[in-house]
Coordinates of C-alpha atoms and ligand atoms in Angstrom, one line a residue:
M1 CA 43.4 7.4 -3.2
S2 CA 44.9 5.9 0.1
T3 CA 44.3 2.5 2.1
E4 CA 42.6 2.8 5.4
I5 CA 43.4 -0.3 7.7
I6 CA 40.3 -1.4 9.7
K7 CA 41.1 -2.7 13.0
V8 CA 38.6 -3.8 15.7
P9 CA 38.0 -1.0 17.9
D10 CA 37.4 -1.0 22.0
I11 CA 35.1 -3.7 22.4
G12 CA 34.9 -2.8 26.0
G13 CA 37.6 -5.1 27.0
A14 CA 36.0 -8.5 25.5
E15 CA 38.5 -10.6 24.2
G16 CA 38.2 -13.3 21.6
V17 CA 34.8 -12.2 20.1
E18 CA 33.6 -14.1 17.2
V19 CA 32.9 -12.8 14.1
I20 CA 29.4 -13.9 13.2
E21 CA 28.6 -12.2 10.0
I22 CA 30.5 -10.4 7.3
C23 CA 28.3 -7.8 5.7
V24 CA 30.2 -6.8 2.9
A25 CA 32.4 -8.3 0.1
V26 CA 35.8 -7.1 -1.8
G27 CA 35.1 -4.6 -4.0
D28 CA 31.7 -3.5 -2.1
E29 CA 31.3 0.6 -2.2
V30 CA 30.4 1.4 1.5
A31 CA 29.3 4.5 2.9
A32 CA 30.5 5.8 6.4
E33 CA 28.6 3.9 9.0
D34 CA 27.7 1.1 7.0
S35 CA 27.9 -2.2 8.9
L36 CA 31.3 -4.2 7.8
L37 CA 30.9 -7.2 10.1
V38 CA 29.2 -8.3 13.2
L39 CA 30.7 -9.6 16.3
E40 CA 29.6 -11.3 19.3
S41 CA 30.8 -12.0 22.7
D42 CA 28.8 -14.1 25.4
K43 CA 27.6 -10.6 26.5
A44 CA 27.0 -8.7 23.4
S45 CA 26.7 -8.7 19.6
M46 CA 28.0 -5.6 17.9
E47 CA 28.2 -4.0 14.5
V48 CA 31.1 -2.7 13.3
P49 CA 30.3 0.4 11.0
S50 CA 32.7 1.4 8.6
P51 CA 34.7 4.6 9.6
M52 CA 34.4 6.4 6.6
A53 CA 33.0 5.8 2.6
G54 CA 35.5 3.6 0.4
K55 CA 35.6 0.5 -1.5
I56 CA 36.8 -2.8 0.2
L57 CA 39.9 -3.9 -0.8
S58 CA 40.4 -6.9 1.2
I59 CA 38.8 -8.7 4.1
K60 CA 41.2 -10.3 6.9
V61 CA 38.8 -12.4 8.7
S62 CA 36.4 -15.0 8.3
E63 CA 33.0 -15.8 9.7
G64 CA 33.8 -18.2 13.0
D65 CA 37.2 -16.4 13.6
T66 CA 37.6 -15.0 17.1
I67 CA 39.3 -11.5 17.2
S68 CA 40.1 -9.0 19.7
E69 CA 40.6 -5.1 20.0
G70 CA 43.0 -3.9 17.5
S71 CA 42.8 -7.0 15.3
V72 CA 43.0 -6.1 11.5
I73 CA 39.6 -6.9 9.9
M74 CA 39.8 -5.0 6.4
E75 CA 41.5 -2.8 4.1
L76 CA 39.4 0.4 2.7
Q77 CA 40.3 2.2 -0.3
V78 CA 39.3 5.7 0.7
A79 CA 39.0 8.5 -2.2
G80 CA 41.0 11.6 -1.4
A81 CA 42.2 10.6 2.0
A82 CA 45.4 12.2 3.2
S83 CA 47.0 9.3 4.5
T84 CA 46.8 5.8 5.9
S85 CA 45.8 6.2 9.6
P86 CA 46.2 2.7 10.8
E87 CA 45.7 4.0 14.4
P88 CA 42.6 5.8 14.6
T89 CA 42.4 8.5 17.5
A90 CA 40.0 8.1 20.2
Q91 CA 37.7 10.6 18.4
E92 CA 38.1 9.0 15.2
E93 CA 37.7 5.4 16.2
P94 CA 34.1 4.3 15.0
E95 CA 31.5 3.5 17.7
L96 CA 30.4 0.0 17.7
Q97 CA 26.6 -0.4 17.0
A98 CA 25.3 -2.7 19.9
Q99 CA 22.8 -4.8 18.7
A100 CA 21.4 -6.6 21.7
S101 CA 19.6 -5.1 24.6
V102 CA 21.4 -3.6 27.4
E103 CA 19.7 -3.8 30.6
Q104 CA 20.8 -0.8 32.8
P105 CA 21.1 -1.0 36.4
V106 CA 18.8 2.2 37.1
E107 CA 19.7 5.3 39.0
T108 CA 16.9 5.6 41.7
S109 CA 16.0 7.9 44.6
T110 CA 14.0 6.9 47.5
V111 CA 11.5 8.3 49.9
E112 CA 10.5 6.1 52.6
S113 CA 7.4 5.9 54.5
A114 CA 5.9 3.6 56.9
G115 CA 6.5 0.1 55.4
S116 CA 6.7 1.1 52.3
A117 CA 9.1 3.7 50.0
E118 CA 8.5 5.6 46.9
E119 CA 11.2 5.1 44.6
V120 CA 11.9 7.4 41.5
V121 CA 13.3 5.7 38.8
N122 CA 15.4 7.7 36.4
V123 CA 16.9 7.3 33.1
P124 CA 20.5 5.8 33.9
D125 CA 23.7 6.1 32.2
I126 CA 23.1 5.7 28.7
G127 CA 26.7 5.9 27.6
G128 CA 26.6 9.6 26.8
S129 CA 23.8 9.8 24.5
E130 CA 21.4 12.6 24.7
A131 CA 17.6 12.6 23.8
V132 CA 17.2 8.9 23.1
D133 CA 13.7 7.6 22.0
A134 CA 11.4 6.2 24.4
I135 CA 10.4 3.7 22.2
E136 CA 8.2 1.5 24.1
I137 CA 6.6 2.1 27.6
C138 CA 6.3 -1.6 29.1
V139 CA 4.1 -0.7 32.4
A140 CA 0.9 1.3 33.3
V141 CA 0.1 2.9 36.5
G142 CA -0.8 0.3 38.9
D143 CA 1.0 -2.5 37.4
E144 CA 2.9 -4.8 40.0
V145 CA 6.5 -5.6 38.7
S146 CA 9.1 -7.5 39.7
E147 CA 12.9 -6.7 40.1
G148 CA 14.1 -7.0 36.6
D149 CA 11.1 -6.5 34.6
S150 CA 11.3 -4.2 31.9
L151 CA 9.9 -0.7 32.5
V152 CA 10.7 1.2 29.3
V153 CA 12.9 0.7 26.2
L154 CA 15.0 3.2 25.1
E155 CA 16.6 3.6 21.4
S156 CA 19.4 5.5 20.0
D157 CA 20.7 5.4 16.6
K158 CA 23.4 2.8 18.3
A159 CA 21.6 0.8 20.6
S160 CA 18.4 -0.7 22.2
M161 CA 18.1 -0.5 26.0
E162 CA 15.6 -2.1 28.0
I163 CA 15.6 -0.3 31.4
P164 CA 14.7 -2.9 34.3
S165 CA 13.0 -2.1 37.5
P166 CA 15.4 -2.1 40.2
K167 CA 13.1 -3.5 42.8
A168 CA 9.8 -5.1 43.0
G169 CA 6.8 -2.7 43.5
K170 CA 3.9 -1.1 42.2
V171 CA 4.1 1.5 39.6
L172 CA 2.6 4.8 41.0
S173 CA 3.3 7.2 38.1
V174 CA 4.8 7.1 34.8
N175 CA 6.5 10.3 33.8
I176 CA 7.6 9.5 30.1
K177 CA 5.3 8.6 27.1
E178 CA 6.1 6.6 23.9
G179 CA 7.9 9.0 21.4
D180 CA 9.4 11.2 24.3
K181 CA 13.1 11.8 24.0
V182 CA 15.0 11.3 27.3
S183 CA 18.5 11.8 28.8
E184 CA 20.5 10.4 31.7
G185 CA 18.8 11.6 34.9
D186 CA 15.3 12.1 33.5
K187 CA 12.7 10.8 35.5
I188 CA 11.1 7.5 34.2
L189 CA 8.3 6.7 36.8
V190 CA 7.7 6.3 40.4
L191 CA 7.4 3.0 42.1
E192 CA 6.0 1.9 45.6
V193 CA 8.3 -0.4 46.9
I194 CA 6.8 -2.5 49.7
A195 CA 9.0 -3.0 53.0
S196 CA 11.9 -1.6 51.1
V197 CA 15.1 -0.8 52.8
A198 CA 16.1 2.1 50.4
S199 CA 19.0 4.6 50.5
S200 CA 19.0 7.3 48.0
H201 CA 21.0 7.1 44.8
Q202 CA 21.5 3.7 45.1
V203 CA 23.7 2.9 42.1
A204 CA 27.3 2.9 42.8
A205 CA 29.6 4.2 40.2
A206 CA 31.1 0.8 39.8
E207 CA 27.7 -0.7 39.0
K208 CA 26.8 1.9 36.6
P209 CA 27.1 0.5 33.2
A210 CA 27.7 2.1 30.1
L211 CA 26.5 1.1 26.5
P212 CA 28.5 -1.2 24.8
T213 CA 29.8 1.8 22.8
P214 CA 33.6 1.0 22.8
A215 CA 34.5 4.8 22.2
A216 CA 37.7 5.3 23.9
A217 CA 36.2 7.6 26.2
Q218 CA 33.4 5.3 27.6
P219 CA 33.9 2.7 30.6
S220 CA 33.7 -0.8 29.5
P221 CA 30.6 -2.4 28.7
Q222 CA 29.0 -4.8 31.2
P223 CA 25.9 -5.7 29.4
E224 CA 23.8 -7.9 31.2
I225 CA 22.6 -9.7 27.9
S226 CA 22.3 -13.0 25.8
K227 CA 22.2 -12.9 22.2
A228 CA 18.9 -13.8 21.7
S229 CA 16.9 -14.2 25.0
K230 CA 17.1 -11.2 26.2
A231 CA 17.6 -9.4 22.9
A232 CA 16.0 -6.1 22.8
V233 CA 12.7 -4.6 21.9
S234 CA 10.5 -5.3 19.1
A235 CA 10.5 -2.9 16.6
D236 CA 6.9 -3.6 15.9
T237 CA 4.5 -2.3 18.4
N238 CA 2.0 -5.2 17.5
S239 CA 4.3 -7.6 18.7
T240 CA 4.5 -8.5 22.3
D241 CA 7.0 -11.3 22.1
S242 CA 9.9 -9.1 21.7
A243 CA 12.4 -10.9 23.9
S244 CA 12.7 -13.6 21.3
I245 CA 14.0 -11.4 18.5
Y246 CA 17.3 -11.4 17.7
A247 CA 18.1 -8.4 15.6
G248 CA 20.4 -5.2 15.9
P249 CA 19.0 -1.7 16.5
A250 CA 19.8 -0.7 12.6
V251 CA 17.3 -3.9 11.5
R252 CA 14.9 -2.8 14.1
K253 CA 15.0 0.9 13.3
L254 CA 14.4 -0.4 9.6
A255 CA 11.7 -2.7 10.5
R256 CA 9.8 0.1 12.4
E257 CA 10.3 2.5 9.5
L258 CA 8.7 0.0 7.4
G259 CA 5.9 -1.1 9.6
V260 CA 7.1 -4.7 9.7
D261 CA 6.6 -7.1 12.8
L262 CA 9.9 -8.6 13.3
S263 CA 8.5 -11.6 15.0
K264 CA 7.3 -12.8 11.8
V265 CA 10.4 -12.2 9.8
Q266 CA 12.8 -15.2 9.5
G267 CA 16.5 -14.6 10.2
S268 CA 18.7 -15.8 7.7
G269 CA 21.9 -14.5 9.7
P270 CA 24.3 -16.7 11.8
K271 CA 22.2 -18.4 14.6
G272 CA 18.9 -17.1 13.1
R273 CA 19.8 -13.4 13.5
L274 CA 17.6 -11.2 11.6
L275 CA 19.5 -8.9 8.7
K276 CA 18.1 -6.0 6.8
D277 CA 17.8 -8.0 3.8
D278 CA 15.4 -10.5 5.7
V279 CA 13.1 -7.5 6.7
Q280 CA 13.3 -6.1 2.8
A281 CA 12.6 -9.6 1.7
F282 CA 9.7 -9.8 3.9
V283 CA 8.3 -6.5 2.7
K284 CA 9.0 -7.6 -0.9
K285 CA 6.8 -10.7 -0.4
A286 CA 4.0 -9.1 1.5
L287 CA 3.7 -6.5 -1.4
T288 CA 3.6 -9.2 -3.9
E289 CA 1.5 -11.5 -1.9
K290 CA -2.5 -11.2 -2.2
P291 CA -3.6 -8.8 0.7
A292 CA -5.6 -10.0 3.4
V293 CA -7.0 -6.5 3.0
S294 CA -7.4 -4.2 0.1
G295 CA -4.9 -0.7 0.0
A296 CA -8.3 0.7 1.0
G297 CA -8.7 -1.3 3.9
I298 CA -11.4 -3.2 3.0
P299 CA -11.5 -6.7 4.5
A300 CA -10.7 -9.5 1.9
V301 CA -13.8 -12.0 1.1
P302 CA -13.3 -15.1 3.4
A303 CA -12.5 -18.2 1.3
V304 CA -15.4 -21.0 1.4
D305 CA -14.6 -24.6 0.9
Y306 CA -17.6 -25.2 -1.1
S307 CA -16.6 -29.0 -1.8
R308 CA -17.4 -29.4 2.0
F309 CA -21.3 -29.2 0.2
G310 CA -20.7 -31.2 -3.0
S311 CA -18.8 -31.7 -6.0
I312 CA -17.0 -28.6 -7.5
D313 CA -14.8 -27.6 -10.2
I314 CA -12.4 -24.9 -10.2
Q315 CA -11.7 -23.1 -13.2
P316 CA -9.0 -20.4 -13.8
M317 CA -10.5 -17.1 -15.1
S318 CA -8.9 -16.2 -18.5
K319 CA -6.3 -13.2 -18.9
L320 CA -9.1 -10.9 -20.0
H321 CA -11.6 -11.7 -17.4
K322 CA -9.1 -10.9 -14.5
L323 CA -8.3 -7.7 -16.3
T324 CA -11.7 -6.7 -16.4
A325 CA -12.3 -7.7 -12.8
V326 CA -9.4 -5.6 -11.8
N327 CA -10.7 -2.6 -14.1
M328 CA -14.2 -2.9 -12.4
Q329 CA -13.0 -3.1 -8.8
R330 CA -10.7 -0.1 -9.3
S331 CA -13.4 2.0 -10.8
W332 CA -15.7 0.8 -8.0
L333 CA -13.6 1.5 -5.6
N334 CA -12.4 4.8 -6.5
V335 CA -15.3 6.4 -8.5
P336 CA -18.4 7.5 -6.1
H337 CA -21.1 5.9 -8.3
V338 CA -24.6 7.2 -8.9
T339 CA -27.3 5.7 -11.3
Q340 CA -30.2 7.2 -12.5
F341 CA -32.9 5.5 -14.5
D342 CA -35.0 6.7 -17.3
E343 CA -37.1 5.3 -20.4
A344 CA -37.0 6.6 -23.4
D345 CA -40.4 6.3 -25.8
I346 CA -38.6 5.0 -28.9
S347 CA -41.8 3.9 -30.7
D348 CA -41.1 6.5 -33.5
L349 CA -37.6 5.1 -33.7
E350 CA -38.4 1.7 -33.9
D351 CA -40.8 2.3 -37.0
F352 CA -38.3 4.2 -38.6
R353 CA -35.7 1.4 -38.2
A354 CA -38.4 -0.9 -39.4
G355 CA -38.7 1.0 -42.5
L356 CA -35.0 1.0 -43.2
K357 CA -35.2 -2.5 -43.3
Q358 CA -34.9 -3.1 -47.1
E359 CA -32.3 -0.5 -47.4
A360 CA -30.2 -2.1 -44.6
E361 CA -30.1 -5.5 -46.4
K362 CA -29.3 -3.5 -49.8
R363 CA -26.2 -2.0 -47.9
G364 CA -25.3 -5.3 -46.2
V365 CA -25.7 -3.5 -42.8
K366 CA -27.9 -4.8 -39.6
I367 CA -29.3 -1.6 -38.1
T368 CA -30.1 -2.2 -34.4
P369 CA -31.0 0.4 -31.9
L370 CA -27.6 0.9 -30.9
A371 CA -26.6 2.8 -33.8
F372 CA -29.4 5.4 -33.1
I373 CA -28.5 5.4 -29.3
M374 CA -24.9 6.0 -30.4
K375 CA -25.9 9.1 -32.5
A376 CA -28.0 10.4 -29.8
A377 CA -25.4 10.1 -27.2
A378 CA -22.8 12.0 -29.4
A379 CA -25.5 14.8 -29.8
A380 CA -26.2 15.0 -26.2
L381 CA -22.4 14.9 -25.4
K382 CA -21.9 17.4 -27.7
T383 CA -24.5 19.7 -25.8
H384 CA -23.1 18.5 -22.4
P385 CA -19.4 18.3 -22.5
L386 CA -18.9 17.6 -18.9
V387 CA -20.4 14.1 -19.3
N388 CA -17.7 13.8 -22.2
A389 CA -15.1 15.0 -20.0
S390 CA -12.4 12.9 -17.7
L391 CA -11.0 13.8 -14.3
Y392 CA -7.5 14.8 -14.3
E393 CA -5.2 12.5 -12.4
D394 CA -4.5 15.3 -9.7
G395 CA -8.3 15.0 -9.0
G396 CA -8.5 18.6 -9.1
S397 CA -9.0 19.5 -12.9
I398 CA -11.4 18.2 -15.4
I399 CA -10.0 17.2 -19.1
Y400 CA -12.6 18.6 -21.6
K401 CA -12.3 16.7 -25.0
D402 CA -13.2 18.5 -28.3
F403 CA -13.9 15.1 -29.9
V404 CA -16.7 12.5 -29.3
N405 CA -15.3 8.9 -28.8
I406 CA -17.7 6.3 -27.7
G407 CA -16.7 3.0 -26.2
M408 CA -19.1 0.1 -26.8
A409 CA -19.0 -3.2 -24.1
V410 CA -19.0 -6.2 -26.1
D411 CA -19.4 -9.4 -24.4
T412 CA -16.7 -12.0 -26.2
P413 CA -16.2 -15.4 -24.8
A414 CA -13.0 -14.4 -23.4
G415 CA -14.2 -11.7 -21.3
L416 CA -15.5 -8.1 -21.9
V417 CA -13.8 -5.7 -24.3
V418 CA -14.6 -2.0 -24.9
P419 CA -13.8 -1.2 -28.8
V420 CA -14.0 2.7 -29.3
I421 CA -16.0 4.3 -32.1
R422 CA -14.1 7.4 -32.8
D423 CA -15.9 11.0 -33.8
V424 CA -19.5 9.4 -33.3
D425 CA -20.7 12.9 -33.9
Q426 CA -19.6 12.9 -37.4
K427 CA -20.8 9.8 -38.4
S428 CA -24.1 8.6 -40.0
V429 CA -26.3 6.2 -38.4
W430 CA -25.5 3.7 -41.2
D431 CA -21.7 4.4 -40.5
L432 CA -22.3 3.8 -37.0
A433 CA -24.1 0.6 -37.8
A434 CA -21.7 -0.8 -39.9
E435 CA -18.8 0.1 -37.3
T436 CA -20.5 -1.2 -34.2
A437 CA -21.2 -4.5 -35.9
E438 CA -17.7 -4.6 -37.1
L439 CA -15.9 -3.8 -34.1
A440 CA -18.2 -6.2 -32.2
A441 CA -17.3 -8.9 -34.8
K442 CA -13.6 -8.2 -34.3
A443 CA -14.0 -8.3 -30.6
K444 CA -15.6 -11.6 -30.5
K445 CA -12.6 -13.0 -32.7
R446 CA -10.2 -11.1 -30.4
K447 CA -8.8 -9.1 -33.7
L448 CA -9.1 -5.9 -32.1
S449 CA -6.1 -3.7 -31.8
P450 CA -4.8 -1.7 -28.9
A451 CA -5.8 1.6 -30.6
E452 CA -9.2 0.3 -31.3
M453 CA -9.8 0.1 -27.7
Q454 CA -8.4 3.6 -26.7
G455 CA -9.4 7.2 -26.7
G456 CA -13.0 6.7 -25.3
G457 CA -14.8 9.4 -23.7
F458 CA -17.9 7.9 -22.8
T459 CA -19.4 4.2 -23.2
V460 CA -22.6 2.2 -23.9
S461 CA -23.0 -0.7 -22.3
S462 CA -26.3 -2.6 -24.0
L463 CA -27.9 -5.7 -22.6
G464 CA -30.9 -5.0 -25.0
S465 CA -30.5 -8.1 -26.8
I466 CA -30.3 -9.9 -23.5
G467 CA -33.3 -8.7 -21.3
G468 CA -33.8 -6.9 -18.1
T469 CA -35.4 -3.9 -16.8
G470 CA -32.4 -1.9 -15.7
F471 CA -29.1 -2.5 -14.3
T472 CA -26.1 -0.1 -13.0
P473 CA -23.2 -0.3 -15.1
I474 CA -19.8 0.6 -13.4
V475 CA -18.0 3.7 -15.1
N476 CA -15.4 3.3 -17.2
A477 CA -12.9 5.5 -15.3
P478 CA -11.1 8.1 -15.7
E479 CA -14.4 8.3 -18.2
V480 CA -17.3 9.9 -15.9
A481 CA -20.5 8.5 -17.2
I482 CA -21.7 5.3 -18.8
L483 CA -25.0 4.4 -20.2
G484 CA -26.9 1.3 -19.7
V485 CA -29.1 0.0 -22.2
S486 CA -31.7 -2.6 -21.4
K487 CA -34.4 -4.3 -22.9
R488 CA -37.2 -2.5 -25.1
A489 CA -40.9 -3.3 -23.7
I490 CA -44.2 -2.3 -24.9
K491 CA -45.8 -0.3 -22.0
P492 CA -49.1 1.5 -21.7
H493 CA -48.3 5.4 -22.0
W494 CA -50.8 8.1 -20.8
N495 CA -51.0 10.7 -23.9
G496 CA -53.4 13.1 -21.8
S497 CA -56.9 11.2 -22.9
E498 CA -56.0 7.7 -23.3
F499 CA -53.6 4.8 -22.7
V500 CA -51.6 4.0 -25.5
P501 CA -49.0 1.4 -26.2
R502 CA -45.3 2.6 -26.5
K503 CA -42.1 1.1 -27.2
M504 CA -40.4 2.0 -24.0
L505 CA -36.5 1.8 -23.7
P506 CA -35.1 1.4 -20.4
L507 CA -31.8 3.3 -19.8
S508 CA -29.6 3.5 -16.9
L509 CA -26.8 6.2 -16.5
S510 CA -24.2 5.8 -14.2
Y511 CA -21.7 8.6 -13.3
D512 CA -19.0 9.8 -11.4
H513 CA -20.2 12.0 -8.5
R514 CA -16.9 13.9 -8.3
A515 CA -17.3 15.0 -11.6
L516 CA -20.7 15.5 -12.3
N517 CA -23.8 16.4 -10.1
G518 CA -27.1 15.1 -10.4
V519 CA -28.2 18.3 -12.2
S520 CA -25.7 18.0 -14.9
A521 CA -26.1 14.3 -15.1
G522 CA -29.9 14.7 -15.1
K523 CA -30.0 17.2 -17.9
F524 CA -27.7 15.1 -19.9
F525 CA -29.9 12.4 -19.4
T526 CA -33.3 14.1 -20.0
D527 CA -31.9 15.3 -23.3
L528 CA -30.8 12.1 -24.5
T529 CA -34.2 10.4 -24.0
A530 CA -35.7 13.4 -25.8
L531 CA -33.5 13.0 -28.7
L532 CA -34.2 9.0 -28.9
A533 CA -37.9 9.7 -28.6
D534 CA -37.8 12.2 -31.3
I535 CA -34.9 11.4 -33.7
R536 CA -35.6 14.5 -36.0
R537 CA -34.0 16.4 -33.3
L538 CA -30.9 14.9 -34.3
V539 CA -30.8 16.9 -37.4
L540 CA -31.4 20.2 -35.6
Ligands
CAO1 N1 -34.5 -3.9 -26.9 C1 -34.8 -4.9 -27.6 N2 -34.1 -5.5 -28.4 C2 -32.9 -5.1 -28.7 C3 -32.1 -4.1 -28.1 C4 -33.1 -3.5 -27.1 N3 -32.5 -2.3 -26.3 N4 -30.8 -3.9 -28.3 C5 -30.9 -5.0 -29.6 N5 -31.8 -5.6 -29.8 C6 -32.0 -6.4 -30.8 C7 -31.6 -6.3 -32.0 O1 -32.4 -5.6 -32.7 C8 -31.4 -7.4 -32.5 O2 -32.7 -8.1 -33.0 P1 -32.8 -8.8 -34.1 O3 -31.7 -9.7 -34.4 O4 -34.3 -9.1 -34.4 O5 -32.7 -7.6 -35.4 C9 -30.9 -8.3 -31.3 O6 -31.3 -7.8 -30.2 C10 -29.5 -8.6 -31.2 O7 -28.6 -7.5 -31.4 P2 -27.2 -7.3 -31.1 O8 -26.5 -7.9 -29.9 O9 -26.8 -8.5 -32.4 O10 -26.7 -6.3 -31.6 P3 -26.5 -5.0 -30.8 O11 -26.1 -3.8 -31.9 O12 -27.9 -4.7 -30.0 O13 -25.3 -5.1 -29.9 C11 -23.4 -5.5 -28.9 C12 -24.2 -5.2 -30.1 C13 -22.0 -5.9 -29.4 C14 -23.4 -4.5 -27.8 C15 -23.7 -6.8 -28.3 O14 -23.5 -8.0 -29.2 C16 -23.1 -7.3 -27.1 O15 -22.1 -7.8 -26.9 N6 -23.8 -6.7 -25.9 C17 -23.2 -7.2 -24.5 C18 -23.0 -5.9 -24.1 C19 -22.4 -6.4 -22.7 O16 -21.7 -7.2 -22.4 N7 -22.9 -5.4 -21.8 C20 -22.6 -5.5 -20.5 C21 -21.5 -4.9 -20.0 S1 -21.2 -4.6 -18.4 O17 -21.1 -6.4 -17.7

């Protein structure tokens, strides 16, 4: 362990710069390059990064202090360091991270012609940085620009730089595009300068700026900046108001990575400066807020103020109702649904059921068509295991089940619940009648245990007691199919020689077309209706 004394590095000759933010606290563990504090002169604001990883032992400055190169700012406890080095060498000295934009006097070369001159605008001295990103091209061919207008914005990992136009003129060609990496001397664009008096290579050495990277080897920075008004580039390509954003390159980089429009972020740093925390808080808030568009990019339903049309009463949905809504939407958005319709002739089934009335009373069981539908569905699922399957979460495998558990949608005052009847294939119709009634009663009293609502492989949703000739139930994903049961009706049926009245049960089968194709679903459905039409087949 040793103690490293951290001093203000070369800050380009600026004296008496203000400490506007202290980014760490005593006891904090920092990594090399983590920002320790932010200094601000009247020309630039600069983040002072930690030269190495360690633990902050003490902080020698306070926000609002004015300090100069060489001022001690902190003590850092460094694990395994050979010795304390109070005077870092030029090579070791940490580079400041300039956060404000730097308008770079631009290197140009000029070709004159009658009344106008073509001026090639090159990447100027960018403080020795190589291959910096062109993050924004501010002009297009044909644009008229004034002297000082931003042409492009470059960004290294240390600074953002706006490259201003050296002259007023018209953009003849743009030689770089967003995302290109450029270095000093690379051609940015060609400008037609009207009536210019130009000379080649106009930038004198004295005018050449450097980035405000105060590494000892760099010339002093002369950035033409103000803290906020000329602050660099927007991190967000959507934002056009980059000039009013007051944030450092690290914050801008983070914002760009996260796709945050910095113009929408409230800065909590000194003088409204945007901090990384602000960007993170903005993202956190956006993630927890109701999105304007869903994850699938579906536009949100617009809000309508119905009170403009008459009296209204807004009631909150029950928890269960909200949960059902989420489940339904998730399934609807994820599952490519197909619904097939059919009718089962349940005349014989209904005659048989009517004949069981007395026995049912003796047993204390109410026997409805649902118990038979469950029994028939279980038999059909055994024959067609794909309909009883689920899609594996990777979307590339199918989970076949050796058991037949069927969920039953139950409407309750609190919302829809789906208790699951286990091993339906192994139970008698009496058992199923008793169990469906028992689970439905429990559901209505909200007495179902979580286990009683789990493990389903297929679902039946019966609106038979309500009415309707058909509906399209939503698959209870990750199950792959659901049977909708509508109200039995007496219909004329052609038996080959005459029309006879038959009790027809309308059925609808919705299925996940990723797991089942129409033929698989259709075969299952045809078998199911055949079983209901002739329940003797259930014993085969
Ligand atoms: N056609 C005609 N009559 C039917 C029928 C059908 N398909 N299904 C049931 N019936 C009759 C029953 O025979 C019973 O008549 P009786 O009282 O004369 O004997 C009556 O309708 C009431 O039946 P029930 O509803 O008490 O019993 P069930 O076994 O048919 O249904 C249950 C039980 C729990 C499924 C039902 O109470 C329920 O909650 N249904 C709603 C399900 C639901 O919400 N589905 C929608 C989900 S998607 O939004």
